[in-house]
Tab-separated table of C-alpha atoms and ligand atoms in Angstrom:
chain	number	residue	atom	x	y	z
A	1	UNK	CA	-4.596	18.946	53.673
A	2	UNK	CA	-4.457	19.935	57.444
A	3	UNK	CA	-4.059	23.337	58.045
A	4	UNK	CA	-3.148	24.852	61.165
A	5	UNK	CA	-5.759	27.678	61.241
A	6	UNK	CA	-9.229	27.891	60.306
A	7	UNK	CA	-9.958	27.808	56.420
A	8	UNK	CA	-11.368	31.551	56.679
A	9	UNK	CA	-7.923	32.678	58.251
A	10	UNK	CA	-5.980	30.704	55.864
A	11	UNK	CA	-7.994	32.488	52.892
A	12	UNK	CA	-7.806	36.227	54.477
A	13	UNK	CA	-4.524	36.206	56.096
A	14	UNK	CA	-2.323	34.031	53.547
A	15	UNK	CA	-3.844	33.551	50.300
A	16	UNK	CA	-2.550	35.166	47.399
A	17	UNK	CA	-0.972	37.476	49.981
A	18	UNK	CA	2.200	35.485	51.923
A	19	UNK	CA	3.477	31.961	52.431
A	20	UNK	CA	2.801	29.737	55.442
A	21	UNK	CA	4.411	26.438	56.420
A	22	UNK	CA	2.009	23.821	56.877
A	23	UNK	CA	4.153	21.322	58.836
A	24	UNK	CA	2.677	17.904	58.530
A	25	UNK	CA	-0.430	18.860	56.326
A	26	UNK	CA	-0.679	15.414	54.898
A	27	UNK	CA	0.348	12.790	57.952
A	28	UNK	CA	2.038	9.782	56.844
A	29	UNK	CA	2.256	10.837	53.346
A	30	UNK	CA	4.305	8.479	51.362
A	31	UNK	CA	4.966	9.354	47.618
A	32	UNK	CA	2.988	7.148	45.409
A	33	UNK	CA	5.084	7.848	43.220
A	34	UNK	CA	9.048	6.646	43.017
A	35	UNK	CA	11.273	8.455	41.021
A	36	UNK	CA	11.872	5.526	38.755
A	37	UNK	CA	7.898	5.784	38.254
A	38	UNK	CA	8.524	9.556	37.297
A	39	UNK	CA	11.556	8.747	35.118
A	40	UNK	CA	9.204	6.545	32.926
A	41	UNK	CA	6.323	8.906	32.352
A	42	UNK	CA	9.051	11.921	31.573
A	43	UNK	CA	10.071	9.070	28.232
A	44	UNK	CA	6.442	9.370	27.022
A	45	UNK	CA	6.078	11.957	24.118
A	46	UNK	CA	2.529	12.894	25.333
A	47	UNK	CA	3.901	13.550	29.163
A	48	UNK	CA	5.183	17.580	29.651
A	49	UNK	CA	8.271	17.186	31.015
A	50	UNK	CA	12.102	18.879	31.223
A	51	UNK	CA	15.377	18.649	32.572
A	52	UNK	CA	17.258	21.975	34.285
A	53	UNK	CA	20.906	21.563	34.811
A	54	UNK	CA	22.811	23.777	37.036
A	55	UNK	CA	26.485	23.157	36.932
A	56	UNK	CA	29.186	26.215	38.347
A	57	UNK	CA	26.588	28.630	38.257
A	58	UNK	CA	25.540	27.889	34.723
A	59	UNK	CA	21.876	27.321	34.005
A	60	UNK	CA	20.797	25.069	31.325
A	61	UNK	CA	16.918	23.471	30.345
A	62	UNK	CA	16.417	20.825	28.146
A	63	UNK	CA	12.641	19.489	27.075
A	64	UNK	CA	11.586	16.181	26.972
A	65	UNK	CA	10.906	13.408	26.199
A	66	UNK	CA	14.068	11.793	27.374
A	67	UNK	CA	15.703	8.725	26.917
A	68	UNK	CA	17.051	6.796	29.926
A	69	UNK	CA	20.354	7.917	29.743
A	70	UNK	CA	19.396	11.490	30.100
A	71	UNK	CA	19.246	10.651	33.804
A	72	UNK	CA	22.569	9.138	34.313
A	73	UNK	CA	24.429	12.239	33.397
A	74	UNK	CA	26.232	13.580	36.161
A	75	UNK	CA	26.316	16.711	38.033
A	76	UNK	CA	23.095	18.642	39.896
A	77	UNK	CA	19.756	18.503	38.173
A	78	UNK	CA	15.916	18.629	38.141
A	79	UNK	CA	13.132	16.119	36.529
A	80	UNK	CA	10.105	18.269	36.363
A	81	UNK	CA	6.859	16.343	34.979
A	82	UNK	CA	3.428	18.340	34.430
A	83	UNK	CA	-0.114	16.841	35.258
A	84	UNK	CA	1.334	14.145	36.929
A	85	UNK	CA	-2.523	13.410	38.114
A	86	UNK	CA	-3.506	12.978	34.232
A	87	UNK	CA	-1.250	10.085	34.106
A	88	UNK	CA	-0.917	8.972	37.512
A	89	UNK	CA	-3.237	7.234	39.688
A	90	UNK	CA	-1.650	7.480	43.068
A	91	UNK	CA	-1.467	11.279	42.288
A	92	UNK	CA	-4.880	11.823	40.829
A	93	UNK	CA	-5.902	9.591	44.434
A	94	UNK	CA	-4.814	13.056	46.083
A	95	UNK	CA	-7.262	15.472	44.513
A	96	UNK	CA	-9.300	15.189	47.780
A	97	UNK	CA	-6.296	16.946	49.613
A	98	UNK	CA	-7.338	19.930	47.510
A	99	UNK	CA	-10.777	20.455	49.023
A	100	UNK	CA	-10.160	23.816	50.493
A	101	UNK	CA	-11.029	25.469	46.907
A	102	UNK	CA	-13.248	25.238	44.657
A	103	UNK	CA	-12.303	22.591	41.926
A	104	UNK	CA	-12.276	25.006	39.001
A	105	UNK	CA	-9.586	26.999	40.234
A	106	UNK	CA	-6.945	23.541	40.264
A	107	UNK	CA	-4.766	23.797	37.037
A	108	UNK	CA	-2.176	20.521	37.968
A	109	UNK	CA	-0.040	18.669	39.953
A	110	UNK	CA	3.690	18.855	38.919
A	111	UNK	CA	6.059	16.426	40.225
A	112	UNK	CA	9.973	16.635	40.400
A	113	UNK	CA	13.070	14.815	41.768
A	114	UNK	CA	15.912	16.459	42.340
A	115	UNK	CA	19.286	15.114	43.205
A	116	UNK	CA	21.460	16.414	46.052
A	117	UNK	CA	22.329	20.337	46.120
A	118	UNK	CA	19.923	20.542	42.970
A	119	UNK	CA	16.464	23.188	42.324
A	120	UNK	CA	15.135	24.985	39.489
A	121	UNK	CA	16.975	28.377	40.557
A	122	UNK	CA	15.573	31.312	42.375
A	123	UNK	CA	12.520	32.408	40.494
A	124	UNK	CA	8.869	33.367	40.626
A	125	UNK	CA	5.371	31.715	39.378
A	126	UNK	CA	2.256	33.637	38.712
A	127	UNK	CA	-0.221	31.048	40.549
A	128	UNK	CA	-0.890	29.899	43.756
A	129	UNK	CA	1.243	26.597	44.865
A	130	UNK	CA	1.242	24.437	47.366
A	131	UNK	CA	4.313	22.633	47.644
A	132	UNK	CA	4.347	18.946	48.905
A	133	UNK	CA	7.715	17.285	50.470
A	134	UNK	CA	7.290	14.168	48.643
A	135	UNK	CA	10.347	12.326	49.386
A	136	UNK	CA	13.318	13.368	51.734
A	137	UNK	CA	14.091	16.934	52.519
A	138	UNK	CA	13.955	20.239	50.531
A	139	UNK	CA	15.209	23.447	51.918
A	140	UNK	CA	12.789	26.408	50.275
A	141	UNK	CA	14.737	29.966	50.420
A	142	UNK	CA	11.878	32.572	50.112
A	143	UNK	CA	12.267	36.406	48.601
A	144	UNK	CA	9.875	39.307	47.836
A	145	UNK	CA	6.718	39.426	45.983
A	146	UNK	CA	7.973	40.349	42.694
A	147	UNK	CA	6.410	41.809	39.669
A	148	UNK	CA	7.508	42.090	35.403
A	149	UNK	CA	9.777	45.205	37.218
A	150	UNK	CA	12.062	42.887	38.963
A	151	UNK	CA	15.023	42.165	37.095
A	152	UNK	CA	15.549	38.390	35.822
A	153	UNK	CA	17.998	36.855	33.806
A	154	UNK	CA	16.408	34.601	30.637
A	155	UNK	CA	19.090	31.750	30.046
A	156	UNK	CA	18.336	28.927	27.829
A	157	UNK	CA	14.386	29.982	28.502
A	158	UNK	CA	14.358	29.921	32.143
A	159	UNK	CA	13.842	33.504	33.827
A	160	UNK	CA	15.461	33.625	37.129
A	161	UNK	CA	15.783	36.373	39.545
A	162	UNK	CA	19.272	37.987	38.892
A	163	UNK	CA	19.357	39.415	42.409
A	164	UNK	CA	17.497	37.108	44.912
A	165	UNK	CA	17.798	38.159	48.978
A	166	UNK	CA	16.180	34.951	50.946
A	167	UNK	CA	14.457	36.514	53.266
A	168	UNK	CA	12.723	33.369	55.334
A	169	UNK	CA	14.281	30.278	54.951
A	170	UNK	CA	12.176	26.575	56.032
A	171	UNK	CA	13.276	23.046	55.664
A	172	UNK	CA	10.540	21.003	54.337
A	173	UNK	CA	10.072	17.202	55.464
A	174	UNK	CA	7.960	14.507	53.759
A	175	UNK	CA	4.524	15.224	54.429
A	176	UNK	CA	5.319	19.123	55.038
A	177	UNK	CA	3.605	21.683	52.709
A	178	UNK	CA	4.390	25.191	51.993
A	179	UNK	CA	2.059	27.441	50.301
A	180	UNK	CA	3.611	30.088	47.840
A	181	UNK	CA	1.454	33.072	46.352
A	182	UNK	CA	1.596	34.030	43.238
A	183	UNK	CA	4.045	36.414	42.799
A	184	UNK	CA	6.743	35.153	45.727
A	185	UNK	CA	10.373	34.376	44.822
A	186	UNK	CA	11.083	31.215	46.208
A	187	UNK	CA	14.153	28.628	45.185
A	188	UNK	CA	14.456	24.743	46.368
A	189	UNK	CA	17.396	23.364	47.028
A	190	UNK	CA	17.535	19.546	47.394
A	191	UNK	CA	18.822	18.198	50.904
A	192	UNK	CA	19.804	14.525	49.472
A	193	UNK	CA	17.588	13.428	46.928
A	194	UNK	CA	14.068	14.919	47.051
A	195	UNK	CA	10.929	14.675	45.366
A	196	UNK	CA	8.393	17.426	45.743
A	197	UNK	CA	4.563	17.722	44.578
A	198	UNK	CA	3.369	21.103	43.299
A	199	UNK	CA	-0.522	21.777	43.684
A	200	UNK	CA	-0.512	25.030	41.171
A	201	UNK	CA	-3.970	26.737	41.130
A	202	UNK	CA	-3.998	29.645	38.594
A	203	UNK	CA	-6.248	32.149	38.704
A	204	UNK	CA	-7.656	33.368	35.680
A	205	UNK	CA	-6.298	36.818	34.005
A	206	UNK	CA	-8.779	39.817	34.276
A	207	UNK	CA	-7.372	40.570	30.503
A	208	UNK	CA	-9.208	37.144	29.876
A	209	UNK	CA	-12.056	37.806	31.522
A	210	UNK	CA	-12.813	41.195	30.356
A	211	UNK	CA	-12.499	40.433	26.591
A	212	UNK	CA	-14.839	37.211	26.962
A	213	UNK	CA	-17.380	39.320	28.178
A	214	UNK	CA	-17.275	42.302	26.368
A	215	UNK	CA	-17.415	39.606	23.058
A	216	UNK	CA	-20.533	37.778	24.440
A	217	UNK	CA	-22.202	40.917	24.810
A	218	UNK	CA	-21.259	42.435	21.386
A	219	UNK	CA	-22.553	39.439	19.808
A	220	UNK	CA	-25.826	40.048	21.551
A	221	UNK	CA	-25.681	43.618	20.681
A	222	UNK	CA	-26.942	45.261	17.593
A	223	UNK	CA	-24.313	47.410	16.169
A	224	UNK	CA	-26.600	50.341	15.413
A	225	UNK	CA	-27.804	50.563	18.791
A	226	UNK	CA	-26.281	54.201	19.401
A	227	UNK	CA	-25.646	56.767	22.943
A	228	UNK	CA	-28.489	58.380	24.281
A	229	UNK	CA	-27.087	61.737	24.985
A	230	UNK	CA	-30.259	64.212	25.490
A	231	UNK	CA	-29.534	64.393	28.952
A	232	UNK	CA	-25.684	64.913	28.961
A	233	UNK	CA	-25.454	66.877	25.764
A	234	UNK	CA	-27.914	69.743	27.634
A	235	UNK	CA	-25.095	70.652	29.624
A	236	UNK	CA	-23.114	74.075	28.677
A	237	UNK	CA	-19.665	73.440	27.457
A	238	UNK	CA	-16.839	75.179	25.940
A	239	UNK	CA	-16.189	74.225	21.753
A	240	UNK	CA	-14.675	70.797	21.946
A	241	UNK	CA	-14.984	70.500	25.596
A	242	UNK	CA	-15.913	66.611	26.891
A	243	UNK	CA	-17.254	67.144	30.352
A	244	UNK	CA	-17.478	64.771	33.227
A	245	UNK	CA	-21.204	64.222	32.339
A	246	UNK	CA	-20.387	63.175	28.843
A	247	UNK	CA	-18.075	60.472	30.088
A	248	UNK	CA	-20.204	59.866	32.768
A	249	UNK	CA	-23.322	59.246	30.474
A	250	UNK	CA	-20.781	56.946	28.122
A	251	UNK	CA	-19.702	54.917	30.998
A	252	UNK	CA	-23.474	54.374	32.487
A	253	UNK	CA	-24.715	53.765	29.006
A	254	UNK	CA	-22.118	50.771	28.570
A	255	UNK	CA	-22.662	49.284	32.554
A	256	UNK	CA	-26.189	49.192	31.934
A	257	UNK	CA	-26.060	47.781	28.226
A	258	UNK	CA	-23.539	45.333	29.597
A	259	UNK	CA	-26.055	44.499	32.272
A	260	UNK	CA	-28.982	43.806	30.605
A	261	UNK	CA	-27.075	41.459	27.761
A	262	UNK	CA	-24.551	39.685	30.215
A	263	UNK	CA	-25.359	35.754	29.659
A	264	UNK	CA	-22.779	35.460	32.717
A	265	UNK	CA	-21.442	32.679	31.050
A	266	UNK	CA	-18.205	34.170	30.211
A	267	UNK	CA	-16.563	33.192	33.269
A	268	UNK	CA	-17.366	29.152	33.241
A	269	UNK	CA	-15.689	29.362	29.607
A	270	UNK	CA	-12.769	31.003	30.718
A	271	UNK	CA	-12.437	28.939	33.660
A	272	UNK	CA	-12.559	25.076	32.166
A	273	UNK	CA	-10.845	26.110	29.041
A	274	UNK	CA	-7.097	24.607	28.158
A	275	UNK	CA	-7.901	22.057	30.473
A	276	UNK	CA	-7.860	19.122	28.261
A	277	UNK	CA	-5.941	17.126	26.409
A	278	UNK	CA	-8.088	15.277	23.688
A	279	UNK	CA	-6.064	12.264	23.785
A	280	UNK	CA	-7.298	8.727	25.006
A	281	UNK	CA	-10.757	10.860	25.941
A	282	UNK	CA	-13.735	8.704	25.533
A	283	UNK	CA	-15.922	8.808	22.061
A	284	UNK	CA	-19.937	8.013	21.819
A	285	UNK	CA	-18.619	4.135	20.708
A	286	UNK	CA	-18.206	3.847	24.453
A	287	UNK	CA	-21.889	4.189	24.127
A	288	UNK	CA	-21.777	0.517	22.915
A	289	UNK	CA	-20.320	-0.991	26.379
A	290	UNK	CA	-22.953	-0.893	28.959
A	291	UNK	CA	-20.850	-1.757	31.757
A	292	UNK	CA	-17.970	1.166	30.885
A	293	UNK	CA	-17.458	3.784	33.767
A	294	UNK	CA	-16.572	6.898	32.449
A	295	UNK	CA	-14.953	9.977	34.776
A	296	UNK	CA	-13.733	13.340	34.237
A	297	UNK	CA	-10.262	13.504	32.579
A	298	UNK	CA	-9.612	16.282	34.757
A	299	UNK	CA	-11.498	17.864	38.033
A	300	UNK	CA	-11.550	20.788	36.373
A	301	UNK	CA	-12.411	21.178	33.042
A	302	UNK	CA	-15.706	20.873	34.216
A	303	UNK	CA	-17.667	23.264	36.272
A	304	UNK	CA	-21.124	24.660	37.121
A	305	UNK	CA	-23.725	27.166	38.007
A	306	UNK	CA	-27.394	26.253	39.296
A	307	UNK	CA	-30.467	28.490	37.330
A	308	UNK	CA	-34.092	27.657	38.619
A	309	UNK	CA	-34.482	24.358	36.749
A	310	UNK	CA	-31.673	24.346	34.701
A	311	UNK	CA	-28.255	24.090	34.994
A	312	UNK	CA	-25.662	25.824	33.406
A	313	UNK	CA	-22.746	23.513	32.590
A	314	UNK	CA	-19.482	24.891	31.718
A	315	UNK	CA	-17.259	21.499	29.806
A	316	UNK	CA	-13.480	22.486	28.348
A	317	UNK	CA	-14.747	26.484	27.516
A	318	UNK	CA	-17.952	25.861	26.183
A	319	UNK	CA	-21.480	26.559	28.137
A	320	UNK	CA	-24.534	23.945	28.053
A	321	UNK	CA	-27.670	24.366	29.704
A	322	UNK	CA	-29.259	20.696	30.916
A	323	UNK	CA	-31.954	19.687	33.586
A	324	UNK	CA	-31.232	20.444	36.891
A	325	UNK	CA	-32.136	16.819	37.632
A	326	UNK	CA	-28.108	16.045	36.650
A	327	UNK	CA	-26.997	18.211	39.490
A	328	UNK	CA	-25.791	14.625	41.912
A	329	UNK	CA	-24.332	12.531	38.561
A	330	UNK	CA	-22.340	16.058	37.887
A	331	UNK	CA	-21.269	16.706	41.530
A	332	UNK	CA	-20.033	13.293	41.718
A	333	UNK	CA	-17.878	13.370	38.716
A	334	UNK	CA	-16.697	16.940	39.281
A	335	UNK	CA	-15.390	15.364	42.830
A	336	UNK	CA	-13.827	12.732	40.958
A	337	UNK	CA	-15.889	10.234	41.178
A	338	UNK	CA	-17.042	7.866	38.264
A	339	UNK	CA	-20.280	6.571	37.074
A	340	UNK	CA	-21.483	3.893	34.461
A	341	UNK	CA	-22.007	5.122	30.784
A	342	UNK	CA	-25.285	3.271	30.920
A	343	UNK	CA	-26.459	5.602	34.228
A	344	UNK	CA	-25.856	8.113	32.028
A	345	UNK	CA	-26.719	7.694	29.230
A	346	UNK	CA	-30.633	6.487	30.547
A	347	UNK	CA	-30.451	9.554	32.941
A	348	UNK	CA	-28.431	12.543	31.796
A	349	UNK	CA	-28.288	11.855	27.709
A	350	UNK	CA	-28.194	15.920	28.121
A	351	UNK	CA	-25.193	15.673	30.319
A	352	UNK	CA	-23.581	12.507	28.641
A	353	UNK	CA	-23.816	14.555	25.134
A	354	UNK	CA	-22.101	17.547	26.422
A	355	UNK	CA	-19.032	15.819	27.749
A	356	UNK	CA	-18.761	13.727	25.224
A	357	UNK	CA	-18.805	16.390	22.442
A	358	UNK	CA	-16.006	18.334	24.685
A	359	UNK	CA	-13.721	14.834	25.358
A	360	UNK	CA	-14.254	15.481	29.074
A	361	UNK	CA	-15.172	11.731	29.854
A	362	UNK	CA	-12.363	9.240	29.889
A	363	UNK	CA	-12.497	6.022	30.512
A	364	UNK	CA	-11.678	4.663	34.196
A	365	UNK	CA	-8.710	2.052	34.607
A	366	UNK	CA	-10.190	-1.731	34.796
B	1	SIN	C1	10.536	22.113	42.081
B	1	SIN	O1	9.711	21.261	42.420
B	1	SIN	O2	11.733	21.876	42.056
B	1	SIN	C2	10.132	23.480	41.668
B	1	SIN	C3	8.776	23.853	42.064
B	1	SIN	C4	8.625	25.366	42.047
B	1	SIN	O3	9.518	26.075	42.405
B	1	SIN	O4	7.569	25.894	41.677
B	2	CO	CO1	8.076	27.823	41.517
């Protein structure tokens, strides 16, 4: 994706804070992806897909998967399909647009067509998008940052904005990209046809984070470890008084506790978890065909930290430590890349073992 500013003003000045057009951030771009093509995958039972209506100002969402003649209805509607690049190709051939971040934070690429007039209504998302003019033109009306104060109307389980105020408006052309932070309202309305890609990257909740690490260090805590209080407790106060060195002694006692027993981990799990879908994943039978390549089923179930030697391998929410001598079979499969069973198997059986206990390998297409 070209932007047109550095990366490190992109990151201070616009991310997670406001949007920015990127006109033109991927030249040439051609879908590769028709809408017929996106039709098809929305019939699948395993695809995520649904249908939003909007006809006189009445809202309506339907789930798939549908049947063909769920798109021959009349009247002003939506096709949205999730994790397109799970089940696409073309898309998945796109992951290298996403460079400017660090893989782990990608969640999917969503892909709709819209007919004339049509969007998904004024609303808000809670990640980080960047929206890709697919196919013909979209015009993107943009609001406030908005929070679970602003007032929304849930119909038919969509939650819209009740009162959205565009504020900016842009028209996006194939090829054109506009970034939206988490938080923004934002509605697209179709100019003709259109077909836009949405690169969501969700950050992970603190709620999340904080309770994964306060359990990995209670399970390396002993539960009769108690407060040392001969310091605090020597200072006067009144009956039942708790004084700011009390709390103060409390607080320190559980920093440096959570200090010394933090495995750091927690935030690998937390990151790569809910990122697969066990389906069509490769088993250790593959084991059995030399000559199978195997990649990732998804950039980012997988991620890493480096330790000395070791490396600590984070695959679908679970943490294994293997040789650091896997560090350029990993790197190439976290970039997408793919690599023969037999490679690893000889090389990395550490590696190879891990993914395929987690259903992170899948096979790659002949
Ligand atoms: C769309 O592609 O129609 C909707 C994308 C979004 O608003 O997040
Ligand atoms: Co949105």
């Amino acid at each position: 994706m070209k932007l047109p500013l550095s990366h490190a003003e992109f990151l201070e000045t616009y991310w997670q804070q406001r949007p920015l057009l990127l006109p033109q951030a991927v030249p040439n771009f051609t879908s590769p992806l028709s809408p017929e093509e996106l039709a098809g995958l929305a019939l699948e039972p395993a695809v995520s897909s649904r249908l939003i209506h909007c006809d006189h100002g009445v809202w309506q969402k339907t789930d798939g998967p549908f049947s063909a003649k769920d798109f021959q209805s009349g009247g002003t509607w939506t096709l949205l399909v999730e994790n397109v690049d799970q089940w696409h190709e073309g898309v998945r051939a796109l992951y290298p647009h996403l460079s400017l971040l660090p893989t782990w934070r990608f969640d999917d690429v969503m892909v709709s067509y819209a007919v004339d007039g049509a969007g998904v209504g004024p609303h808000f998302d809670r990640y980080d998008v960047f929206l890709l003019q697919g196919l013909g033109e979209r015009e993107w009306r943009i609001g406030p940052i908005c929070d679970g104060n602003t007032p929304q109307m849930n119909t038919e389980g969509l939650s819209l904005i009740a009162e959205f105020e565009p504020t900016e408006t842009y028209i996006l052309k194939t090829g054109d990209v506009l970034y939206v932070p988490p938080g923004l309202a934002h509605w697209g309305v179709a100019r003709g046809a259109c077909m836009t890609y949405s690169f969501g990257f969700r950050a992970p909740a603190i709620s999340d984070l904080i309770a994964r690490r306060a359990d990995s260090i209670l399970d390396r805590l002993a539960q009769t470890t108690l407060l040392e209080d001969g310091h605090s407790v020597s200072v006067p106060c009144r009956p039942g008084e708790i004084t700011e060195a009390h709390l103060a002694n409390a607080r320190d006692a559980i920093a440096n506790a959570s200090e010394a027993l933090d495995n750091l981990r927690w935030f690998g799990e937390v990151v790569t978890e809910q990122k697969i879908d066990m389906e069509d994943t490769l088993t250790p039978s593959a084991l059995a065909h030399p000559d199978q390549a195997a990649r990732l089923v998804s950039i980012n179930c997988v991620a890493w930290s480096e330790y000395g030697e070791y490396i600590d391998v984070f695959i679908a929410g679970e943490a294994f430590r293997i040789p650091k001598t896997a560090l350029e079979a990993l790197v190439a499969l976290c970039s997408g890349g793919e690599l023969l069973v037999a490679d690893l198997s000889a090389n990395y059986p550490e590696l190879l073992d891990a993914l395929l206990l987690q259903g992170a390998l899948e096979p790659c297409p002949a």
